[in-house]
Coordinates of C-alpha atoms in Angstrom, one line a residue:
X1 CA -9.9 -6.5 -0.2
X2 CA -6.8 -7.0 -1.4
X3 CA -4.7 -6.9 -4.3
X4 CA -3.5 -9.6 -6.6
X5 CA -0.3 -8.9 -8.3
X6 CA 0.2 -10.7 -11.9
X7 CA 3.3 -10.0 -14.7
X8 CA 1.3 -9.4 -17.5
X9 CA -2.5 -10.0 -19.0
X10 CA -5.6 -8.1 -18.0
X11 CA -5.3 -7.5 -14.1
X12 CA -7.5 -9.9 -12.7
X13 CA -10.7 -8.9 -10.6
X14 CA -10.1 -11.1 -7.7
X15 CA -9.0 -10.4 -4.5
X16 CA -6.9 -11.2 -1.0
X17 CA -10.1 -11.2 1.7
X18 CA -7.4 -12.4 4.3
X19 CA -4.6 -14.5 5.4
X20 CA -3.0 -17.3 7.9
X21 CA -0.2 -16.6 9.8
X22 CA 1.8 -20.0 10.9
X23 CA 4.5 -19.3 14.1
X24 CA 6.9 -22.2 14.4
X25 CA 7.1 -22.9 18.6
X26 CA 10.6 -23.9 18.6
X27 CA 12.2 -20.9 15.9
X28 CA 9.4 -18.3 16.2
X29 CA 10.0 -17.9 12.6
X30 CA 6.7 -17.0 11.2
X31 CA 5.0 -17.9 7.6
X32 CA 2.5 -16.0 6.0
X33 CA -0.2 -17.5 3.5
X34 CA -2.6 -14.6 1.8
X35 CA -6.1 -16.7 1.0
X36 CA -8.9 -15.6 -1.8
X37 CA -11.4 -17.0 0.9
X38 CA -11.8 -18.5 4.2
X39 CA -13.3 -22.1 3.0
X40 CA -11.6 -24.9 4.6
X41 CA -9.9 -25.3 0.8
X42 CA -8.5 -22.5 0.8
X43 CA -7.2 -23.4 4.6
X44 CA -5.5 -26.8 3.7
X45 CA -3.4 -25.0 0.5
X46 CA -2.6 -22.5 3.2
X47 CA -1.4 -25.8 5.6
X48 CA 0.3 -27.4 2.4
X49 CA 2.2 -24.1 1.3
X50 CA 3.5 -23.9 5.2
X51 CA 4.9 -26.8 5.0
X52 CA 6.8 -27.3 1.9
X53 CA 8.5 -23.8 3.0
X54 CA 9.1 -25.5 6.7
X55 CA 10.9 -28.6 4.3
X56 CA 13.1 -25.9 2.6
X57 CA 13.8 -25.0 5.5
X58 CA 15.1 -29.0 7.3
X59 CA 11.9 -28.9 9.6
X60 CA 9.2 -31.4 9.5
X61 CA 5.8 -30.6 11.0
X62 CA 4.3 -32.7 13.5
X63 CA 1.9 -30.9 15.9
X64 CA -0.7 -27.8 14.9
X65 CA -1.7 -25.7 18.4
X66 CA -5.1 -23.7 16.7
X67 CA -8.3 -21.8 17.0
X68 CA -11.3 -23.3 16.7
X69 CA -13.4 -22.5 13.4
X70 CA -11.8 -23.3 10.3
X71 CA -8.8 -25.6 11.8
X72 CA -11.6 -27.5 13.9
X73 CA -13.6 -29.0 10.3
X74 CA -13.2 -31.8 9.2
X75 CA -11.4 -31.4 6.4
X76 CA -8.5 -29.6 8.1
X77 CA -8.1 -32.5 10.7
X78 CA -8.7 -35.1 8.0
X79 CA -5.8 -33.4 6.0
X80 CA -3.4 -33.8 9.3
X81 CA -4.3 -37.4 9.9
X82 CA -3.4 -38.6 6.8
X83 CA 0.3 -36.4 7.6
X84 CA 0.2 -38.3 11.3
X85 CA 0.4 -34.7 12.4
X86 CA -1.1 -33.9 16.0
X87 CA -4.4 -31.3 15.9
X88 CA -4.8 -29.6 19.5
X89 CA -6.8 -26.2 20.0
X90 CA -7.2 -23.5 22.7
X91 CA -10.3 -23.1 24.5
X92 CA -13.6 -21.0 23.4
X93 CA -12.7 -16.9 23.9
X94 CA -9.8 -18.6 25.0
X95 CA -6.8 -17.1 22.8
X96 CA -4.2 -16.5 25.7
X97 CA -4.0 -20.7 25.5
X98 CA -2.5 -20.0 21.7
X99 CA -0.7 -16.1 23.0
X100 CA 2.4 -17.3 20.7
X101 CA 0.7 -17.1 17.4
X102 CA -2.0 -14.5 18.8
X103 CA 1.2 -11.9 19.6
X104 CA 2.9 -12.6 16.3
X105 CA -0.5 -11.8 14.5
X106 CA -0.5 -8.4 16.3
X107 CA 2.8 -7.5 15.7
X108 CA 2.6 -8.5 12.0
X109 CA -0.6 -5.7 12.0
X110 CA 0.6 -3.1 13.5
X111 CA 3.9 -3.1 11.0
X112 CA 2.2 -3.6 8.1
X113 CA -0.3 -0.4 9.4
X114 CA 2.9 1.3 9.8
X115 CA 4.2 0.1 6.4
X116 CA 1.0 0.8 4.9
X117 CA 0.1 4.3 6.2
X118 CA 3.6 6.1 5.8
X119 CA 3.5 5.0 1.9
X120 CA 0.1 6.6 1.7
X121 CA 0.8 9.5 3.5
X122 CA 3.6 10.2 1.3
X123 CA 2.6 9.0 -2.0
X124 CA -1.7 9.2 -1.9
X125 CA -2.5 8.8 -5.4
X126 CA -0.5 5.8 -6.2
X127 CA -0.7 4.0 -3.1
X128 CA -4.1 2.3 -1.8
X129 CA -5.1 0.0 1.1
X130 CA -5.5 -2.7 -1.2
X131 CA -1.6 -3.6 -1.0
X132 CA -2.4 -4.8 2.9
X133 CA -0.9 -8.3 1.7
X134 CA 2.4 -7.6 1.0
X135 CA 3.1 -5.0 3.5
X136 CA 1.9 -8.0 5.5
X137 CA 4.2 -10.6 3.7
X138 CA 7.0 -7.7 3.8
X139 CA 6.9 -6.9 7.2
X140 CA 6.7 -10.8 8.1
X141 CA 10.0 -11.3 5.6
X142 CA 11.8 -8.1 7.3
X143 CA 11.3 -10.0 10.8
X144 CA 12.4 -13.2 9.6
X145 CA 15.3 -11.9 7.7
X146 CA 16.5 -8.5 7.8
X147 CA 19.6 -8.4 9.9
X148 CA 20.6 -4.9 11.0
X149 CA 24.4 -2.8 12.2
X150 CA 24.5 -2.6 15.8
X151 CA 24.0 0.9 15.8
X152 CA 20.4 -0.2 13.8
X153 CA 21.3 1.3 10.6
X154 CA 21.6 -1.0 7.3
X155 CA 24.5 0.5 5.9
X156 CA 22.9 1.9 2.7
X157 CA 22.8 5.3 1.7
X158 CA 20.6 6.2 -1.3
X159 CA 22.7 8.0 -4.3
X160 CA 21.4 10.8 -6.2
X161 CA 18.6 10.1 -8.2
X162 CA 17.6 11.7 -11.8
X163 CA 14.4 12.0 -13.4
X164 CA 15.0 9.6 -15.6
X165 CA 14.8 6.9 -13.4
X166 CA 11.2 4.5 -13.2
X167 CA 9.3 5.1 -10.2
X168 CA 7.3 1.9 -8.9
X169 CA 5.8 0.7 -5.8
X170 CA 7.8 -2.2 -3.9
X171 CA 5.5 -5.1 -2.8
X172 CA 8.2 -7.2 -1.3
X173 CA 10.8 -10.1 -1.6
X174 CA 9.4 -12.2 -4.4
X175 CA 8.8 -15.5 -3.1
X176 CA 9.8 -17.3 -6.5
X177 CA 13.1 -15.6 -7.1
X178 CA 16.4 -15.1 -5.6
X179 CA 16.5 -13.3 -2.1
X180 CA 17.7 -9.9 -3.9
X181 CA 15.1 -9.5 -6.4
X182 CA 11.7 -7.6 -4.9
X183 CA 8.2 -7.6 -7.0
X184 CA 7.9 -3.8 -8.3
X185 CA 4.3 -2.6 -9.1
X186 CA 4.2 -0.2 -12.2
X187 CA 1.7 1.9 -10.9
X188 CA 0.7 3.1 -14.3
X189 CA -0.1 -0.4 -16.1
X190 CA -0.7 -2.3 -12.9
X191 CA 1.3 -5.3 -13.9
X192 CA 4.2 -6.5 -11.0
X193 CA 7.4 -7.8 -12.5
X194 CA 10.6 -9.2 -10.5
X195 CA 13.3 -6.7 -10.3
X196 CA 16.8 -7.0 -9.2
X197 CA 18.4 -3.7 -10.0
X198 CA 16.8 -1.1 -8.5
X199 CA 16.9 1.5 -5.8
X200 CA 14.6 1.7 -2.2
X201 CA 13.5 5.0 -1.5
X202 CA 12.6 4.4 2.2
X203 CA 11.4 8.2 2.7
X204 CA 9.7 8.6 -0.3
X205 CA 12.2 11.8 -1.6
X206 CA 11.4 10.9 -5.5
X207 CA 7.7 11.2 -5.5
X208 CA 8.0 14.5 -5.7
X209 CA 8.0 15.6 -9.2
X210 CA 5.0 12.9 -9.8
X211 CA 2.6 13.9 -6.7
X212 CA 0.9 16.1 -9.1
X213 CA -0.1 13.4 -11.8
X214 CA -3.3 11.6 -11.7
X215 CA -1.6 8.6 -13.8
X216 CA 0.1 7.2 -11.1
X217 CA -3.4 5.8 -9.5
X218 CA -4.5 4.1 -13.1
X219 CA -3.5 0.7 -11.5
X220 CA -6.3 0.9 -8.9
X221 CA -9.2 1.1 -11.9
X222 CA -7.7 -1.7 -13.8
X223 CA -7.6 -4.1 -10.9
X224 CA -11.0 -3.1 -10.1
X225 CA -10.6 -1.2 -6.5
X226 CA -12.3 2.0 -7.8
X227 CA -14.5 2.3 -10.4
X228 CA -13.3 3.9 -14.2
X229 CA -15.2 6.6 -15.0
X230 CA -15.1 9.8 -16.5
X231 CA -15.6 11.8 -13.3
X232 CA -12.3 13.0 -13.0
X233 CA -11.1 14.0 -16.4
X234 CA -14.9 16.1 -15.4
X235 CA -13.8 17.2 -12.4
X236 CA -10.4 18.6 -13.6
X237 CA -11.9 20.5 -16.7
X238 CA -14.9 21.7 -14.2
X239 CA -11.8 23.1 -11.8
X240 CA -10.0 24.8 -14.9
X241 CA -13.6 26.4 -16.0
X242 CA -13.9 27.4 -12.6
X243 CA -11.0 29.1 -12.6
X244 CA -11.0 31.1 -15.7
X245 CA -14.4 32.6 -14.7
X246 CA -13.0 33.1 -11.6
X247 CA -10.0 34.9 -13.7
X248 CA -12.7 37.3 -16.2
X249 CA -14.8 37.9 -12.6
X250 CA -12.0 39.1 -11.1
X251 CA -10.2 40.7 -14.1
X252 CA -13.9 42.6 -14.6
X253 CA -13.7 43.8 -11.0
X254 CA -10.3 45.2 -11.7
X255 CA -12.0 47.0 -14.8
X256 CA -14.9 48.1 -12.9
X257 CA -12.7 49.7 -9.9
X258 CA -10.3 51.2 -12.7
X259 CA -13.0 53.0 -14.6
X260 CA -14.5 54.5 -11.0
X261 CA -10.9 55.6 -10.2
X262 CA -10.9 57.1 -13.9
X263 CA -14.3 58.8 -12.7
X264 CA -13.5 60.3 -9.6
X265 CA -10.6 61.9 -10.8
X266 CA -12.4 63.4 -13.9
X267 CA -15.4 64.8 -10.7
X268 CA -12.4 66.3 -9.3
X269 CA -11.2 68.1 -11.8
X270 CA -14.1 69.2 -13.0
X271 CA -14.9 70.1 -8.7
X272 CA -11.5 71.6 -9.0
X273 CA -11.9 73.6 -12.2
X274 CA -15.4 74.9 -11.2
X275 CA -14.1 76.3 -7.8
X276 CA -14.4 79.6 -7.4
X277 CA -10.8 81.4 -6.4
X278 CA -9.4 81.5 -3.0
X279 CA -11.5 77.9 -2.3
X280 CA -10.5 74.4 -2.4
X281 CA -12.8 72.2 -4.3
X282 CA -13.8 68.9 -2.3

């Protein structure tokens, strides 16, 4: 599942369960529509979003290469007659007949895994598998866009930073908004809001004064991805009781092996003061 990003209201209990990915033959510039469901709906708003971006753009669709299953109902074809748009599909098992759109899926994947697991390894309690979709979207804008030195290095260096500075967790260009302004996730209300003044933190070097706080990972309960519950605020004060009794057993010990010291030396003493003279007492 995935998650839904909203400004403001009660984060929503729906979810992303996949998306299409549309490759243009000519460009190879490459679209990506996240979908609730796979219904043939859902399919035909993915088709319609495609191509009002591809009008933005000064290109007009007139031929769909596909899959079979949900591009082969009859709504889907329906929906590209009445466009006088040209349907053809690739063969059963066949998916080297459509290797264009089939290699730009995989490569899409295996950035967003990229994306996806680096953010988790360095930040785990805020970020969750559930933000699949716009490392997806994000790694589909950064090929489409993102325009590099020769020497492959952006340019930007990232200033000092000071605690009083808002952490959040960047989802991507918004696609509503100018080019410079990226949708922030507040990880501690859940809600996404368009920013255009911040700071990327590409290595993650200012998480690490809020590793230690459970807050940050609030924004999975709320939209639903775990459930609430009382277990951890349980498992925290179960760790500090732990410890403490773990603190009086081992300050008894300390007592216990303090008073035997306190003992053996009053036995030898005593051994030493009982000794007859011209013997050493054991």
């Amino acid at each position: 599942i995935g998650f839904i990003a909203q400004m403001k209201g009660k984060l929503t209990k729906d979810h992303y369960t996949a998306a299409t990915v549309f490759v243009d033959h000519y460009s190879r510039a490459r679209y990506v529509h996240l979908m609730k469901d796979l219904t043939s709906e859902e399919t035909i708003r993915a088709k319609a979003a495609f191509e009002q971006w591809a009008i933005l753009h000064g290109v007009t669709i007139q031929h769909y290469h596909c899959d079979n299953g949900r591009f082969a109902d009859r709504a889907f074809l329906e929906a590209c007659a009445q466009q006088r748009q040209v349907t053809t599909f690739c063969g059963v098992n066949s998916h080297h007949q459509n290797g264009i759109a089939e290699r730009h899926i995989r490569d899409l994947q295996d950035q967003a895994r990229k994306q996806l697991l680096f953010a988790k390894q360095r930040w785990p309690r805020a970020i969750d598998l559930a933000l699949w979709p716009y490392a997806l979207r994000n790694a589909n804008e950064c090929y489409n866009m993102l325009r590099t030195e020769s020497t492959g290095k952006s340019g930007n260096s990232l200033p000092k930073w000071t605690p009083r500075c808002r952490l959040g967790i960047n989802l991507g260009r918004s696609p509503r908004h100018a080019r410079s302004v990226n949708l922030v996730l507040n990880p501690y209300t859940g809600l996404v809001s368009p920013q255009f003044h911040v700071k990327y933190d590409e290595f993650f070097e200012t998480v690490d004064s809020t590793t230690d706080s459970a807050a940050v990972s609030n924004w999975k309960g709320k939209a639903g991805l775990v459930a609430i519950t009382e277990q951890q605020e349980d498992d925290n004060s179960g760790t500090t009781i732990a410890n403490s009794d773990a603190e009086s057993n081992s300050s008894k010990e300390d007592k216990e092996e303090e008073e035997e010291e306190e003992d053996q030396e009053i036995a030898n003493i005593a051994t030493t003061s009982t000794a007859p003279e011209g013997e050493f007492a054991g």
